[in-house]
Coordinates of C-alpha atoms in Angstrom, one line a residue:
Chain A
L1 CA 72.9 -47.1 132.2
N2 CA 75.3 -46.8 129.3
S3 CA 73.4 -43.9 127.8
F4 CA 73.2 -42.3 131.2
L5 CA 77.0 -42.5 131.6
Q6 CA 77.5 -41.1 128.1
K7 CA 75.3 -38.2 129.0
D8 CA 77.4 -37.7 132.1
E9 CA 80.6 -37.8 130.1
L10 CA 79.2 -35.2 127.7
G11 CA 78.3 -33.0 130.5
Y12 CA 81.9 -33.1 131.6
L13 CA 83.1 -31.9 128.3
K14 CA 80.2 -29.5 127.8
W15 CA 81.3 -27.1 130.6
L16 CA 84.8 -27.0 129.2
N17 CA 83.4 -26.0 125.9
D18 CA 81.0 -23.5 127.5
I19 CA 83.9 -21.7 129.2
E20 CA 85.7 -21.6 125.9
C21 CA 82.7 -20.0 124.2
K22 CA 82.2 -17.7 127.2
D23 CA 78.8 -19.1 127.9
F24 CA 79.3 -19.0 131.6
K25 CA 75.6 -19.3 132.5
S26 CA 75.4 -22.6 130.7
A27 CA 78.7 -23.8 132.3
H28 CA 77.3 -22.8 135.7
E29 CA 74.1 -24.9 135.1
T30 CA 76.0 -28.0 133.8
L31 CA 78.5 -27.9 136.7
L32 CA 75.7 -27.5 139.2
N33 CA 74.0 -30.6 137.9
L34 CA 77.3 -32.6 137.9
G35 CA 78.0 -31.4 141.4
R36 CA 74.6 -32.4 142.8
N37 CA 74.9 -35.8 141.2
E38 CA 78.4 -36.5 142.3
E39 CA 78.4 -39.1 145.1
D40 CA 81.7 -40.9 144.7
F41 CA 84.1 -38.3 145.8
L42 CA 83.4 -35.5 148.3
A43 CA 86.3 -33.4 147.1
K44 CA 85.1 -33.7 143.5
R45 CA 81.6 -32.6 144.4
K46 CA 83.1 -29.7 146.2
T47 CA 85.2 -28.5 143.3
L48 CA 82.3 -29.0 140.8
L49 CA 80.1 -26.8 143.0
S50 CA 82.9 -24.2 143.5
L51 CA 83.5 -24.0 139.7
S52 CA 79.7 -23.6 139.2
K53 CA 79.6 -20.7 141.6
L54 CA 82.6 -19.0 139.9
C55 CA 80.9 -19.4 136.5
A56 CA 77.8 -17.9 137.9
L57 CA 79.7 -14.9 139.2
A58 CA 81.7 -14.6 135.9
N59 CA 78.5 -14.4 134.0
G60 CA 77.9 -10.9 135.3
D61 CA 74.1 -10.7 134.8
I62 CA 73.0 -12.4 138.1
D63 CA 69.2 -12.9 138.0
D64 CA 67.0 -14.4 140.7
D65 CA 67.5 -18.0 139.6
I66 CA 71.2 -17.7 139.7
R67 CA 71.1 -16.0 143.0
T68 CA 69.0 -18.9 144.4
N69 CA 71.5 -21.4 142.9
I70 CA 74.4 -19.6 144.5
R71 CA 72.7 -19.7 147.9
Q72 CA 72.1 -23.4 147.5
I73 CA 75.7 -24.0 146.5
D74 CA 76.8 -22.2 149.7
E75 CA 74.5 -24.4 151.8
E76 CA 75.9 -27.5 150.1
Q77 CA 79.4 -26.3 150.8
E78 CA 78.5 -25.9 154.4
L79 CA 77.4 -29.5 154.6
I80 CA 80.6 -30.6 152.8
L81 CA 82.6 -28.6 155.4
H82 CA 80.9 -30.6 158.2
Q83 CA 82.1 -33.8 156.5
D84 CA 85.6 -32.4 155.9
L85 CA 85.8 -31.6 159.6
L86 CA 84.9 -35.1 160.8
P87 CA 87.5 -36.1 163.5
G88 CA 90.4 -38.1 162.1
E89 CA 90.0 -40.7 164.8
V90 CA 86.5 -41.5 163.6
L91 CA 87.5 -41.8 160.0
E92 CA 90.4 -44.1 161.0
E93 CA 88.1 -46.3 163.1
M94 CA 85.6 -46.6 160.3
G95 CA 88.4 -47.2 157.7
I96 CA 87.6 -44.1 155.7
D97 CA 90.3 -42.5 153.7
R98 CA 89.8 -38.7 154.0
D99 CA 91.2 -37.9 150.5
Q100 CA 89.0 -40.5 148.8
M101 CA 85.9 -40.4 150.8
N102 CA 82.5 -40.5 149.2
V103 CA 79.6 -38.2 149.9
L104 CA 77.8 -39.0 153.1
S105 CA 74.2 -38.1 153.9
P106 CA 73.4 -35.7 156.8
V107 CA 72.0 -38.6 158.8
E108 CA 75.2 -40.6 158.3
L109 CA 77.2 -37.5 159.4
I110 CA 75.1 -37.1 162.5
Q111 CA 75.7 -40.8 163.4
L112 CA 79.4 -40.4 162.9
Y113 CA 79.7 -37.3 165.0
I114 CA 78.1 -38.9 168.0
C115 CA 79.0 -42.6 167.6
D116 CA 81.0 -44.4 170.2
K117 CA 84.0 -44.4 167.8
N118 CA 84.2 -40.7 168.4
S119 CA 85.4 -41.4 172.0
V120 CA 86.4 -37.8 172.6
A121 CA 83.1 -36.3 171.5
T122 CA 82.2 -33.1 173.4
E123 CA 79.2 -30.9 173.5
Y124 CA 80.4 -29.3 170.3
D125 CA 80.0 -32.6 168.4
F126 CA 76.5 -33.0 169.8
K127 CA 75.7 -29.5 168.9
K128 CA 77.0 -30.1 165.4
A129 CA 74.8 -33.2 165.1
L130 CA 71.8 -31.0 166.0
D131 CA 72.9 -28.4 163.5
L132 CA 73.2 -31.0 160.8
M133 CA 69.5 -31.9 161.2
Q134 CA 68.6 -28.8 159.1
F135 CA 70.3 -30.4 156.1
I136 CA 68.0 -33.5 156.2
D137 CA 65.5 -33.6 153.3
Q138 CA 62.1 -32.8 154.9
E139 CA 60.3 -34.6 152.1
D140 CA 62.1 -37.9 152.7
S141 CA 59.5 -40.2 154.2
T142 CA 62.1 -42.8 155.3
V143 CA 63.6 -40.3 157.8
D144 CA 61.8 -39.4 161.0
L145 CA 63.3 -36.1 162.4
D146 CA 61.8 -36.7 165.9
I147 CA 63.4 -40.1 166.2
I148 CA 66.8 -38.6 165.2
K149 CA 66.4 -35.7 167.6
T150 CA 65.6 -38.0 170.6
S151 CA 68.4 -40.3 169.6
I152 CA 71.0 -37.5 169.6
W153 CA 69.9 -36.4 173.1
G154 CA 69.6 -40.0 174.3
T155 CA 73.1 -40.8 173.1
A156 CA 74.3 -37.7 174.9
I157 CA 72.9 -39.0 178.2
Q158 CA 74.4 -42.4 177.6
R159 CA 77.9 -40.7 177.5
D160 CA 77.7 -40.0 181.2
I161 CA 75.2 -42.7 182.2
S162 CA 77.0 -43.4 185.5
V163 CA 76.4 -39.8 186.6
W164 CA 72.8 -39.8 185.6
T165 CA 72.0 -43.0 187.5
H166 CA 74.2 -42.5 190.5
T167 CA 72.3 -41.6 193.7
T168 CA 73.6 -38.6 195.5
T169 CA 72.3 -35.8 197.6
G170 CA 72.6 -32.1 197.0
D171 CA 71.5 -29.8 194.2
P172 CA 70.5 -32.0 191.2
I173 CA 71.6 -29.4 188.7
D174 CA 75.1 -29.2 190.3
N175 CA 75.4 -33.0 190.0
V176 CA 74.8 -33.1 186.3
R177 CA 76.4 -29.8 185.3
D178 CA 79.4 -31.5 183.8
T179 CA 77.5 -34.0 181.7
I180 CA 77.6 -33.6 177.9
F181 CA 73.8 -33.5 177.8
F182 CA 73.8 -30.4 180.1
K183 CA 76.7 -28.8 178.4
T184 CA 75.0 -29.2 175.0
I185 CA 72.0 -27.4 176.3
S186 CA 74.2 -24.6 177.6
L187 CA 76.0 -24.4 174.2
A188 CA 72.6 -24.2 172.4
V189 CA 71.5 -21.4 174.6
T190 CA 74.8 -19.4 174.2
S191 CA 74.6 -19.8 170.4
G192 CA 71.1 -18.3 170.5
S193 CA 68.8 -21.2 170.1
D194 CA 65.8 -21.9 172.4
P195 CA 66.5 -25.2 174.1
R196 CA 62.7 -25.9 174.4
L197 CA 62.7 -26.2 170.6
V198 CA 65.9 -28.2 170.4
L199 CA 65.0 -30.7 173.1
P200 CA 62.5 -33.4 172.6
S201 CA 59.7 -33.8 175.2
L202 CA 60.8 -35.5 178.4
E203 CA 58.4 -38.4 177.7
S204 CA 59.7 -39.1 174.2
L205 CA 63.3 -38.8 175.4
L206 CA 62.7 -41.4 178.1
S207 CA 61.0 -43.7 175.7
S208 CA 63.8 -43.4 173.1
E209 CA 65.6 -46.6 172.1
S210 CA 69.0 -45.4 173.2
L211 CA 67.7 -45.1 176.8
T212 CA 65.6 -48.2 177.0
P213 CA 67.8 -50.1 179.4
V214 CA 67.7 -47.2 182.0
S215 CA 64.5 -45.4 181.2
S216 CA 62.8 -46.7 184.4
N217 CA 65.8 -45.5 186.6
K218 CA 64.3 -43.2 189.2
Q219 CA 67.5 -41.2 189.7
L220 CA 67.7 -40.5 185.9
Q221 CA 64.0 -39.5 185.8
F222 CA 64.6 -37.2 188.8
Y223 CA 67.6 -35.5 187.3
L224 CA 66.0 -35.0 183.9
G225 CA 62.9 -33.6 185.5
A226 CA 65.1 -31.1 187.3
V227 CA 66.9 -30.1 184.1
Y228 CA 63.7 -29.7 182.1
E229 CA 62.1 -27.6 184.9
M230 CA 65.2 -25.4 185.0
V231 CA 65.2 -24.9 181.2
N232 CA 61.5 -24.0 181.3
T233 CA 62.0 -21.5 184.2
V234 CA 65.0 -19.9 182.7
M235 CA 63.6 -19.6 179.2
S236 CA 60.1 -18.3 180.2
G237 CA 61.6 -16.0 182.8
Chain B
N1 CA 101.0 -6.0 131.2
Q2 CA 99.3 -5.7 134.5
D3 CA 101.6 -8.1 136.2
S4 CA 104.8 -6.3 135.4
V5 CA 106.8 -4.9 138.2
D6 CA 108.5 -1.5 138.4
S7 CA 111.9 -1.9 139.9
S8 CA 112.9 1.8 139.8
I9 CA 113.3 3.8 142.9
S10 CA 113.1 7.6 142.2
E11 CA 115.0 10.2 144.2
E12 CA 111.8 11.3 145.8
D13 CA 110.9 7.7 146.8
K14 CA 114.4 7.4 148.3
R15 CA 113.8 10.5 150.5
K16 CA 110.5 9.1 151.7
I17 CA 112.1 5.7 152.5
E18 CA 115.0 7.3 154.4
A19 CA 112.6 9.4 156.5
I20 CA 111.6 6.2 158.2
D21 CA 115.1 6.1 159.8
W22 CA 114.1 9.2 161.9
L23 CA 111.2 7.3 163.4
V24 CA 113.0 4.2 164.3
F25 CA 115.5 5.7 166.8
D26 CA 113.1 6.0 169.7
V27 CA 111.6 2.7 170.6
N28 CA 108.6 4.5 172.1
Q29 CA 107.9 5.8 168.6
R30 CA 108.1 2.4 167.0
H31 CA 104.3 2.1 166.6
E32 CA 104.3 5.4 164.7
A33 CA 107.2 4.1 162.5
L34 CA 105.2 1.0 161.8
K35 CA 102.2 3.1 160.7
Q36 CA 104.2 5.4 158.5
A37 CA 106.1 2.6 156.9
N38 CA 102.8 0.7 156.3
A39 CA 101.3 3.7 154.6
L40 CA 104.3 4.1 152.4
M41 CA 104.5 0.4 151.5
R42 CA 100.8 0.5 150.6
V43 CA 101.4 3.2 148.0
F44 CA 104.5 1.5 146.6
V45 CA 102.7 -1.9 146.3
A46 CA 99.8 -0.2 144.6
L47 CA 102.3 1.2 142.1
K48 CA 103.9 -2.2 141.7
K49 CA 107.2 -0.7 143.0
L50 CA 108.1 -3.8 144.9
D51 CA 111.8 -3.0 145.4
A52 CA 110.8 0.3 147.0
A53 CA 108.3 -1.4 149.3
K54 CA 111.0 -3.9 150.2
A55 CA 113.4 -1.0 151.0
V56 CA 110.9 0.5 153.4
F57 CA 110.3 -2.9 155.0
D58 CA 114.0 -3.4 155.6
K59 CA 114.2 0.0 157.4
L60 CA 112.1 -1.5 160.2
P61 CA 114.2 -3.6 162.6
P62 CA 112.9 -7.2 162.6
D63 CA 111.9 -7.1 166.3
S64 CA 109.5 -4.2 165.8
V65 CA 106.3 -6.0 166.7
D66 CA 107.9 -7.0 170.0
V67 CA 109.2 -3.5 170.6
V68 CA 105.7 -2.0 170.1
H69 CA 104.2 -4.5 172.6
K70 CA 107.0 -3.9 175.2
S71 CA 107.1 -0.1 175.0
Y72 CA 103.3 0.0 175.4
L73 CA 103.4 -2.2 178.4
Q74 CA 106.2 0.0 179.9
Q75 CA 104.3 3.2 179.3
T76 CA 100.8 2.1 180.3
G77 CA 101.2 -1.1 182.3
S78 CA 98.7 -2.8 179.9
N79 CA 99.1 -5.6 177.5
N80 CA 96.0 -4.6 175.4
L81 CA 97.4 -2.5 172.6
P82 CA 95.0 0.1 171.1
R83 CA 93.1 -1.0 168.1
D84 CA 95.0 1.1 165.6
D85 CA 98.3 -0.3 166.8
M86 CA 96.9 -3.9 166.5
N87 CA 95.8 -3.1 163.0
A88 CA 99.2 -1.7 162.1
I89 CA 100.9 -4.8 163.3
H90 CA 98.4 -7.0 161.4
E91 CA 99.1 -4.9 158.3
Y92 CA 102.8 -5.1 158.7
L93 CA 102.6 -8.9 159.0
C94 CA 100.4 -9.0 155.9
M95 CA 103.0 -7.0 154.0
K96 CA 105.8 -9.3 155.1
A97 CA 103.8 -12.3 153.9
Y98 CA 103.3 -10.6 150.5
L99 CA 106.9 -9.5 150.0
D100 CA 108.1 -13.0 151.0
A101 CA 105.7 -14.5 148.4
M102 CA 106.9 -12.2 145.7
D103 CA 110.5 -12.8 146.5
S104 CA 109.9 -16.5 146.4
F105 CA 108.1 -16.2 143.1
N106 CA 111.0 -14.3 141.6
D107 CA 113.4 -17.0 142.7
W108 CA 111.1 -19.5 141.1
I109 CA 111.0 -17.6 137.8
Q110 CA 114.8 -17.2 137.9
H111 CA 115.2 -20.9 138.5
Y112 CA 112.7 -21.9 135.9
H113 CA 113.9 -19.7 133.0
H114 CA 117.6 -19.2 133.7
G115 CA 118.6 -22.2 135.6
Q116 CA 117.3 -24.7 133.1
P117 CA 120.3 -26.6 131.6
K118 CA 120.5 -26.6 127.8
Q119 CA 120.3 -29.8 125.9
P120 CA 123.6 -30.3 123.9
E121 CA 123.4 -30.3 120.1
P122 CA 124.2 -33.6 118.4
P123 CA 127.5 -33.5 116.5
T124 CA 127.3 -32.5 112.9
G125 CA 130.5 -34.3 111.9
G126 CA 130.4 -37.8 113.1
T127 CA 133.9 -38.8 114.0
F128 CA 134.3 -41.2 116.8
T129 CA 135.7 -38.7 119.2
D130 CA 132.8 -36.2 118.4
R131 CA 130.3 -38.9 119.3
V132 CA 132.0 -39.9 122.5
A133 CA 132.2 -36.3 123.6
Y134 CA 128.6 -35.7 122.7
E135 CA 127.5 -38.8 124.7
H136 CA 129.5 -37.5 127.6
R137 CA 127.9 -34.1 127.4
L138 CA 124.4 -35.7 127.1
K139 CA 125.0 -37.6 130.3
T140 CA 126.1 -34.5 132.1
Y141 CA 123.1 -32.7 130.8
E142 CA 120.7 -35.4 132.0
Q143 CA 122.2 -35.3 135.5
D144 CA 122.0 -31.5 135.5
H145 CA 118.5 -31.6 134.3
E146 CA 117.5 -34.0 137.0
R147 CA 119.1 -31.8 139.6
W148 CA 117.4 -28.7 138.2
Y149 CA 114.0 -30.4 138.1
Q150 CA 114.3 -31.5 141.8
N151 CA 115.3 -28.0 142.8
L152 CA 112.4 -26.6 140.8
L153 CA 110.0 -28.9 142.7
M154 CA 111.5 -27.7 146.0
Q155 CA 111.3 -24.0 144.9
T156 CA 107.7 -24.7 143.7
Q157 CA 106.7 -26.0 147.1
T158 CA 108.2 -23.0 148.9
T159 CA 106.7 -20.5 146.6
K160 CA 103.3 -22.3 146.8
D161 CA 103.4 -22.2 150.6
H162 CA 104.3 -18.5 150.6
I163 CA 101.5 -17.6 148.2
Y164 CA 98.9 -19.6 150.2
N165 CA 100.1 -17.7 153.3
V166 CA 98.9 -14.5 151.7
L167 CA 95.7 -15.9 150.2
L168 CA 94.7 -17.6 153.4
F169 CA 96.1 -15.0 155.8
P170 CA 94.5 -15.6 159.3
D171 CA 92.6 -13.1 161.4
G172 CA 90.2 -11.8 158.8
G173 CA 92.4 -12.2 155.7
W174 CA 95.1 -10.4 153.9
M175 CA 95.0 -6.6 154.4
A176 CA 91.7 -6.8 156.2
D177 CA 91.7 -5.5 159.8
P178 CA 91.0 -8.3 162.3
S179 CA 87.7 -7.8 164.1
M180 CA 88.2 -6.9 167.7
E181 CA 85.2 -7.2 170.0
N182 CA 86.9 -6.4 173.3
N183 CA 88.7 -3.3 172.2
D184 CA 85.9 -1.0 171.4
E185 CA 86.8 1.7 173.9
N186 CA 89.9 2.3 171.9
T187 CA 88.3 3.3 168.6
M188 CA 89.9 6.4 167.2
D189 CA 87.4 9.2 167.3
D190 CA 89.8 11.9 166.3
N191 CA 91.3 10.0 163.4
E192 CA 88.2 8.8 161.6
D193 CA 89.2 10.4 158.3
V194 CA 92.6 8.7 158.4
D195 CA 90.9 5.5 159.3
T196 CA 88.4 5.6 156.4
K197 CA 91.0 6.5 153.9
R198 CA 93.2 3.7 155.2
S199 CA 90.3 1.1 155.0
E200 CA 89.7 2.2 151.4
Q201 CA 93.4 1.8 150.5
L202 CA 93.5 -1.7 152.1
Q203 CA 90.4 -2.8 150.2
H204 CA 91.9 -1.4 147.0
L205 CA 95.1 -3.3 147.7
R206 CA 93.2 -6.5 148.1
S207 CA 91.5 -6.3 144.8
L208 CA 94.7 -5.0 143.1
T209 CA 96.9 -7.8 144.4
L210 CA 95.1 -10.9 145.3
P211 CA 93.7 -11.9 141.9
G212 CA 97.3 -11.5 140.4
L213 CA 98.7 -13.7 143.1
V214 CA 96.1 -16.4 142.3
F215 CA 97.2 -16.2 138.6
L216 CA 100.9 -16.6 139.7
L217 CA 99.9 -19.6 141.9
H218 CA 98.1 -21.2 139.0
N219 CA 101.1 -20.5 136.8
I220 CA 103.5 -22.4 139.0
L221 CA 101.1 -25.2 139.7
H222 CA 100.3 -25.7 136.0
T223 CA 104.0 -25.4 135.0
S224 CA 105.0 -28.1 137.6
E225 CA 102.1 -30.2 136.3
Q226 CA 100.0 -30.2 139.5
Y227 CA 96.8 -29.9 137.5
Q228 CA 94.4 -31.3 140.1
E229 CA 95.6 -28.7 142.6
C230 CA 95.0 -26.1 139.9
L231 CA 91.4 -27.0 139.8
R232 CA 91.1 -27.0 143.6
L233 CA 92.0 -23.3 143.5
A234 CA 88.3 -22.9 142.7
D235 CA 87.4 -24.2 146.2
M236 CA 89.6 -21.7 147.9
I237 CA 88.3 -18.8 145.8
A238 CA 84.6 -19.7 145.9
S239 CA 84.5 -20.4 149.6
E240 CA 82.4 -18.2 151.9
Q241 CA 85.1 -18.5 154.6
N242 CA 87.8 -16.9 152.6
N243 CA 85.7 -14.5 150.6
L244 CA 88.3 -14.3 147.9
Y245 CA 85.9 -14.3 145.0
Q246 CA 84.8 -10.9 146.1
V247 CA 88.1 -9.3 145.1
F248 CA 87.8 -10.6 141.5
R249 CA 86.3 -8.5 138.8
E250 CA 84.2 -10.2 136.2
E251 CA 86.9 -10.3 133.6
E252 CA 89.4 -11.7 136.1
L253 CA 87.0 -14.5 137.0
Q254 CA 86.6 -15.3 133.3
R255 CA 90.4 -15.3 132.9
L256 CA 90.7 -17.6 135.9
L257 CA 88.1 -20.0 134.5
H258 CA 89.9 -20.2 131.2
L259 CA 93.1 -21.1 133.0
L260 CA 91.4 -23.8 135.0
R261 CA 90.0 -25.1 131.8
E262 CA 93.5 -25.4 130.4
S263 CA 94.5 -27.4 133.5
S264 CA 91.5 -29.6 133.0
L265 CA 92.4 -30.3 129.4
K266 CA 95.8 -31.4 130.6
L267 CA 94.2 -33.9 133.0
L268 CA 92.0 -35.2 130.1
N269 CA 95.1 -35.6 127.9
N270 CA 96.7 -37.6 130.7
G271 CA 93.8 -40.0 130.6
K272 CA 92.2 -38.8 133.8
G273 CA 88.8 -37.3 134.5
P274 CA 88.5 -33.5 133.9
L275 CA 89.0 -32.9 137.7
G276 CA 91.7 -35.5 138.0
Y277 CA 89.7 -38.3 139.6
E278 CA 89.7 -41.9 138.5
K279 CA 86.3 -43.7 138.2
K280 CA 85.5 -45.6 141.4

């Protein structure tokens, strides 16, 4: 561990020296590595990556490798922005200090955006949770994307569970139009995604853990059936 | 020195500035006055003639934005200003933010260099009265210095805010026309030449002015020992939301990185990490 830390320290001093020697390409690479490995402070990771990008641009000769690096830095910064925009209320509830917070994984961010602590969560938070799925490492075998997807939608239903299980007459779509689940689908459509790709299958949604206590509720099954049918009709029509 | 400012106003400049007076009389011409004044200020700022730009700015009554809106409403019954008028208002507000920032920076320089109290020389003689007088002067100096430093911090905060106002100008950024989706029927077909030329001038002004402002901002942050904030300038400039890095030429980015390096070395000297973070 000690030798690793020393190497880390050296990296820190190396980019300063590289800038002094006008070796911006080398500074760019060192800073990129430091940024990717920084887990303790989100803000520090952000600045290391920003500096790395500026060094790449200062280098002038931008080859394909550097271009790829810059694109990856921009993606990383987008993820950092998602964490920066976490609602203050959630951070407070979780006892996280915004200025000192460590780097959270995409899965952790998804959970924070839609957890009960975010009591004022809207369709925008749920949409953000869905958007964050693209940042999850596909290679990571400990994460199951399908489970995460059904759990996001299941949690959305839980938010208005009394509406979904309340027996009424009239047009089923009209009855659930104001739920977060329905508004999240609308939001996905208006931002250009195909809801059939964003939604899990009706069966896996009903068998998801977050809906276990109510999955056999006939009214819920009826409403969801109506929503899925509407989505299919609208999108294929 | 590329940062130096030309404070002269030639006779010809004066005539151009005074011509604005003729456009200001009629409130229904105010949108035209705004456009002419903007065009003139653009040229003056590009030539670093800030006093001349300020003189133009002062020719426009402060309620001009309001007047443009009201007179359009009276003439057409509509609240939706044509796109070129909207752009002119945006540009006018950008110019105001810039002139405010430069004013504020000049106050800061003035305060920093000229307001700083001088430390008294210790007495060469050494009689008792000399020493007492010296100690008294030293005490006064310390109080003055403290007052000066507190004022400097306040002036630093104001200047910093004004410069950030320019760098992070809302609605598309400083001297960038805001995008308008609902106003497309109002594009100016007959004025396309003017429009292209104006866009080029605006873009030119961005790359001429914004890097310099970042260097000024670094200067005041570094001088007031806010080194961590110096390094965080990198975030603002590299961000895809602000697009500021695009107005920097290669040499300017290199200069910026050298300045950030200086701030980082100060942090290391103060026993912190190179970006100002303690170990967790």
